[in-house]
Amino acid sequence: MSAPNAIAPLADWLSLLALGLPLLLAGLLPWPGTRRWALALAPGAALPALACALWGSEVVLQAPRLLLGLRLGLDGTGRSFLLLGALLWSIAGLAARAYHAEDAQRTRLWACWLLAMAGNLWLVLARDAAGFYAGFALMTFAAYGLVVHAQTPQAWRAGRIYLLMSLLGEALLLAGLIGRVAGLDGATDLPLAAPAGRHDGWALPLLIAGLGVKTGLPGLHLWLPLAHPVAPTPASAVLSGVMIKAGLLGWLRFLPLGAQACPELGQALLLLGLLAAFGGVLAGLCQTQAKTVLAYSSISQMGLMTVGLGAGLLQPAAWPALGAALALYALHHGLAKGALFLAVAAVPARGRGRRLALALTGLPALALAGAPLSSGALAKLLLKQPLALLPAAWPQWLGWLLPLAAAGTTVLMARFLWILARQSGQATPGMTGPWALALLASALLAPLAGPLQLGWAFCWPVLLGLSLAALAWRRPLPHPALPAGDLLAWLEGPVARLWQGLLALAARPDTPRPAAAPRPPWPWLRWEARLQRFALALGLLVWLVLALWFSLGRPGR
């Protein structure tokens, strides 16, 4: 890669180190001689990314002959998302080391973990469209291994739905990205904020839908409440806290925010965001598993961020303030949700510390609801203020609907804490430390991000939610049984029958063929069989990527 000077300061190269270390460790895992060292270093693989987020420069490293001109670097938005990713991957890495200490399949888990982390960091650091897409795809498909790690029937089903929807999202994203870049005469520098691309009429909706699979837009969210409960708890923390934010970051990178008004798309996203905000709460209240409740909470919170994005498309003048608010909101939500997921495996089922642990878990839950003095209060305030610039009727409606959504979040968090208090499983040994770090990171964000917010506007939604939760506890109301995946319960059967029918129509009777003479076991056939082994193929793939990276992108080329 090229840099301004022959020997660039370390701060200029931290982005390369942040991406290279997880890839290197993933490449060392398949080999018995280096596996022990890779496993020992894997939990801290995101520490260079944390250093990059804190001290990295904004110098853009370039590899003109890799992909379509690979560029890595930081801007203000990327730094915020990188800080979130580095913090949560590091904390969850410590949790995963304890959670999988006795797991016979931990090598496979860490391989998927490191590759998903590398993809996530790559898409954050990418300053070109092809690099973002490559990182996005690597993260998406490596995360499949985290979803199905338990290898239970529920995990395989969730993995199948996750993979099908991810393939749909990748196809829509690629088509929209090609149209967006082609309409801008091949410009790939991020962000693609230039207005009036020639193909924006169809490219922008495809981008929104493709990235909406990751963020959990209504109708595209079906994988999310299935994947979270079956994944290992540390993996659930990064799935909800970090990976679904990749869709939001993609929207920020590819849409003409602040440069061009898109009234139809803006209003559509406003409505979809509100539907997700309230629908996620209603669906979550019908769940009986703690992690499923948190999954629907993530859908609801991403809906509020979608509202901010739609407002930016509707009113470009509001975008500078909205962009900063969304970056803070994503950071706040990721840290709080990571702490809540880790609490599922950290809160003891009995003992003197149980009540204290439940009370501490209530802190990030209140932050999600926007309680006074929390990071959520500041994030929600910064998100609401620019909404006053929207066309008539929207500010009035949102002025009432957003506080009601906060009240709904409060009820949903009370539901989560109630389920958590009733769970009978034992806490996983070694999880207390990572969970405490996640709590600390979430709590410190409020005083570090800006002035603490205290006022009636932040109090009444939380008080309303607590009152409704207390009423439901005293007088339980009957509610419909809603399985995780909601719409999928009605869609899966008809779709399966349709697929079986198509297979039956396409079936043809097999024509008997004479048996082929056995072939000699040529050496290359034996090597082909060896290459089919997952570990060896994975290692060679990672080493091939690293070799291409450093051979084509080293300074002076």
PDB file of C-alpha atoms in Angstrom, residues 400-517:
ATOM      1  CA  TRP A 400     -45.783  12.186  19.881  1.00  0.00           C
ATOM      2  CA  LEU A 401     -44.839   8.878  18.310  1.00  0.00           C
ATOM      3  CA  LEU A 402     -41.159   8.820  19.330  1.00  0.00           C
ATOM      4  CA  PRO A 403     -41.874   9.260  23.076  1.00  0.00           C
ATOM      5  CA  LEU A 404     -44.530   6.548  22.814  1.00  0.00           C
ATOM      6  CA  ALA A 405     -41.922   4.293  21.203  1.00  0.00           C
ATOM      7  CA  ALA A 406     -39.656   5.015  24.181  1.00  0.00           C
ATOM      8  CA  ALA A 407     -42.484   3.974  26.513  1.00  0.00           C
ATOM      9  CA  GLY A 408     -42.880   0.775  24.503  1.00  0.00           C
ATOM     10  CA  THR A 409     -39.139   0.102  24.810  1.00  0.00           C
ATOM     11  CA  THR A 410     -39.454   0.500  28.579  1.00  0.00           C
ATOM     12  CA  VAL A 411     -42.215  -2.125  28.705  1.00  0.00           C
ATOM     13  CA  LEU A 412     -40.176  -4.456  26.498  1.00  0.00           C
ATOM     14  CA  MET A 413     -37.094  -4.090  28.699  1.00  0.00           C
ATOM     15  CA  ALA A 414     -39.247  -4.820  31.754  1.00  0.00           C
ATOM     16  CA  ARG A 415     -40.409  -7.986  29.978  1.00  0.00           C
ATOM     17  CA  PHE A 416     -36.773  -8.954  29.336  1.00  0.00           C
ATOM     18  CA  LEU A 417     -35.766  -8.406  32.967  1.00  0.00           C
ATOM     19  CA  TRP A 418     -38.787 -10.394  34.175  1.00  0.00           C
ATOM     20  CA  ILE A 419     -37.836 -13.351  31.953  1.00  0.00           C
ATOM     21  CA  LEU A 420     -34.187 -13.050  33.006  1.00  0.00           C
ATOM     22  CA  ALA A 421     -35.185 -13.085  36.687  1.00  0.00           C
ATOM     23  CA  ARG A 422     -37.160 -16.301  36.177  1.00  0.00           C
ATOM     24  CA  GLN A 423     -34.542 -18.234  34.226  1.00  0.00           C
ATOM     25  CA  SER A 424     -33.165 -21.252  36.046  1.00  0.00           C
ATOM     26  CA  GLY A 425     -29.919 -21.877  34.176  1.00  0.00           C
ATOM     27  CA  GLN A 426     -26.561 -21.385  35.826  1.00  0.00           C
ATOM     28  CA  ALA A 427     -24.313 -18.476  34.903  1.00  0.00           C
ATOM     29  CA  THR A 428     -21.384 -19.413  32.663  1.00  0.00           C
ATOM     30  CA  PRO A 429     -18.095 -19.275  34.603  1.00  0.00           C
ATOM     31  CA  GLY A 430     -15.866 -16.418  33.537  1.00  0.00           C
ATOM     32  CA  MET A 431     -18.639 -14.283  32.034  1.00  0.00           C
ATOM     33  CA  THR A 432     -18.874 -11.793  34.895  1.00  0.00           C
ATOM     34  CA  GLY A 433     -15.742  -9.862  33.900  1.00  0.00           C
ATOM     35  CA  PRO A 434     -16.686  -9.255  30.236  1.00  0.00           C
ATOM     36  CA  TRP A 435     -20.244  -8.409  31.242  1.00  0.00           C
ATOM     37  CA  ALA A 436     -18.949  -5.862  33.776  1.00  0.00           C
ATOM     38  CA  LEU A 437     -16.738  -4.307  31.072  1.00  0.00           C
ATOM     39  CA  ALA A 438     -19.749  -4.008  28.758  1.00  0.00           C
ATOM     40  CA  LEU A 439     -21.766  -2.372  31.544  1.00  0.00           C
ATOM     41  CA  LEU A 440     -18.930   0.075  32.211  1.00  0.00           C
ATOM     42  CA  ALA A 441     -18.547   0.979  28.533  1.00  0.00           C
ATOM     43  CA  SER A 442     -22.288   1.596  28.203  1.00  0.00           C
ATOM     44  CA  ALA A 443     -22.422   3.690  31.383  1.00  0.00           C
ATOM     45  CA  LEU A 444     -19.363   5.819  30.524  1.00  0.00           C
ATOM     46  CA  LEU A 445     -20.706   6.745  27.096  1.00  0.00           C
ATOM     47  CA  ALA A 446     -23.257   9.166  28.603  1.00  0.00           C
ATOM     48  CA  PRO A 447     -20.797  11.563  30.328  1.00  0.00           C
ATOM     49  CA  LEU A 448     -18.209  11.238  27.556  1.00  0.00           C
ATOM     50  CA  ALA A 449     -20.597  11.885  24.637  1.00  0.00           C
ATOM     51  CA  GLY A 450     -22.083  15.167  25.834  1.00  0.00           C
ATOM     52  CA  PRO A 451     -24.027  16.927  28.570  1.00  0.00           C
ATOM     53  CA  LEU A 452     -26.264  14.705  30.677  1.00  0.00           C
ATOM     54  CA  GLN A 453     -29.956  15.160  29.944  1.00  0.00           C
ATOM     55  CA  LEU A 454     -32.509  15.536  32.732  1.00  0.00           C
ATOM     56  CA  GLY A 455     -36.053  16.759  32.196  1.00  0.00           C
ATOM     57  CA  TRP A 456     -39.711  15.833  32.138  1.00  0.00           C
ATOM     58  CA  ALA A 457     -39.553  15.083  28.410  1.00  0.00           C
ATOM     59  CA  PHE A 458     -37.232  12.148  29.197  1.00  0.00           C
ATOM     60  CA  CYS A 459     -39.043  11.072  32.371  1.00  0.00           C
ATOM     61  CA  TRP A 460     -42.660  10.660  31.310  1.00  0.00           C
ATOM     62  CA  PRO A 461     -42.160   7.982  28.589  1.00  0.00           C
ATOM     63  CA  VAL A 462     -40.130   5.843  30.996  1.00  0.00           C
ATOM     64  CA  LEU A 463     -42.617   6.370  33.823  1.00  0.00           C
ATOM     65  CA  LEU A 464     -45.501   5.496  31.490  1.00  0.00           C
ATOM     66  CA  GLY A 465     -43.704   2.327  30.394  1.00  0.00           C
ATOM     67  CA  LEU A 466     -42.923   1.311  33.981  1.00  0.00           C
ATOM     68  CA  SER A 467     -46.556   1.901  34.969  1.00  0.00           C
ATOM     69  CA  LEU A 468     -47.806  -0.274  32.103  1.00  0.00           C
ATOM     70  CA  ALA A 469     -45.285  -2.986  33.006  1.00  0.00           C
ATOM     71  CA  ALA A 470     -46.384  -2.901  36.677  1.00  0.00           C
ATOM     72  CA  LEU A 471     -50.034  -3.123  35.628  1.00  0.00           C
ATOM     73  CA  ALA A 472     -49.291  -6.110  33.377  1.00  0.00           C
ATOM     74  CA  TRP A 473     -47.421  -7.790  36.237  1.00  0.00           C
ATOM     75  CA  ARG A 474     -50.294  -7.296  38.661  1.00  0.00           C
ATOM     76  CA  ARG A 475     -52.986  -8.243  36.161  1.00  0.00           C
ATOM     77  CA  PRO A 476     -51.515 -10.348  33.353  1.00  0.00           C
ATOM     78  CA  LEU A 477     -53.353  -9.910  30.075  1.00  0.00           C
ATOM     79  CA  PRO A 478     -53.782 -12.743  27.572  1.00  0.00           C
ATOM     80  CA  HIS A 479     -51.686 -12.254  24.461  1.00  0.00           C
ATOM     81  CA  PRO A 480     -51.462 -14.224  21.231  1.00  0.00           C
ATOM     82  CA  ALA A 481     -48.742 -16.831  20.942  1.00  0.00           C
ATOM     83  CA  LEU A 482     -46.312 -15.452  18.367  1.00  0.00           C
ATOM     84  CA  PRO A 483     -43.378 -17.674  17.427  1.00  0.00           C
ATOM     85  CA  ALA A 484     -39.972 -16.174  16.794  1.00  0.00           C
ATOM     86  CA  GLY A 485     -39.830 -15.094  13.183  1.00  0.00           C
ATOM     87  CA  ASP A 486     -43.514 -13.994  13.274  1.00  0.00           C
ATOM     88  CA  LEU A 487     -44.443 -13.804   9.563  1.00  0.00           C
ATOM     89  CA  LEU A 488     -42.248 -16.798   8.849  1.00  0.00           C
ATOM     90  CA  ALA A 489     -44.692 -19.053  10.680  1.00  0.00           C
ATOM     91  CA  TRP A 490     -47.254 -18.344   7.939  1.00  0.00           C
ATOM     92  CA  LEU A 491     -44.829 -18.148   5.018  1.00  0.00           C
ATOM     93  CA  GLU A 492     -42.544 -21.119   5.604  1.00  0.00           C
ATOM     94  CA  GLY A 493     -45.161 -23.834   4.953  1.00  0.00           C
ATOM     95  CA  PRO A 494     -46.544 -22.456   1.656  1.00  0.00           C
ATOM     96  CA  VAL A 495     -43.055 -21.614   0.381  1.00  0.00           C
ATOM     97  CA  ALA A 496     -41.822 -25.123   1.189  1.00  0.00           C
ATOM     98  CA  ARG A 497     -44.792 -26.693  -0.613  1.00  0.00           C
ATOM     99  CA  LEU A 498     -44.239 -24.434  -3.626  1.00  0.00           C
ATOM    100  CA  TRP A 499     -40.577 -25.409  -3.737  1.00  0.00           C
ATOM    101  CA  GLN A 500     -41.409 -29.100  -3.545  1.00  0.00           C
ATOM    102  CA  GLY A 501     -43.900 -28.658  -6.362  1.00  0.00           C
ATOM    103  CA  LEU A 502     -41.306 -26.957  -8.549  1.00  0.00           C
ATOM    104  CA  LEU A 503     -38.844 -29.748  -7.863  1.00  0.00           C
ATOM    105  CA  ALA A 504     -41.469 -32.312  -8.816  1.00  0.00           C
ATOM    106  CA  LEU A 505     -42.181 -30.523 -12.104  1.00  0.00           C
ATOM    107  CA  ALA A 506     -38.491 -30.330 -12.910  1.00  0.00           C
ATOM    108  CA  ALA A 507     -37.804 -33.992 -12.064  1.00  0.00           C
ATOM    109  CA  ARG A 508     -37.025 -36.335 -14.947  1.00  0.00           C
ATOM    110  CA  PRO A 509     -36.612 -40.088 -14.854  1.00  0.00           C
ATOM    111  CA  ASP A 510     -32.988 -41.033 -14.680  1.00  0.00           C
ATOM    112  CA  THR A 511     -31.601 -42.850 -17.716  1.00  0.00           C
ATOM    113  CA  PRO A 512     -29.506 -45.867 -16.770  1.00  0.00           C
ATOM    114  CA  ARG A 513     -25.911 -45.416 -17.793  1.00  0.00           C
ATOM    115  CA  PRO A 514     -23.190 -48.015 -18.039  1.00  0.00           C
ATOM    116  CA  ALA A 515     -20.866 -48.032 -15.102  1.00  0.00           C
ATOM    117  CA  ALA A 516     -17.703 -46.118 -15.809  1.00  0.00           C
ATOM    118  CA  ALA A 517     -14.422 -47.934 -15.561  1.00  0.00           C
TER     119      ALA A 517
END
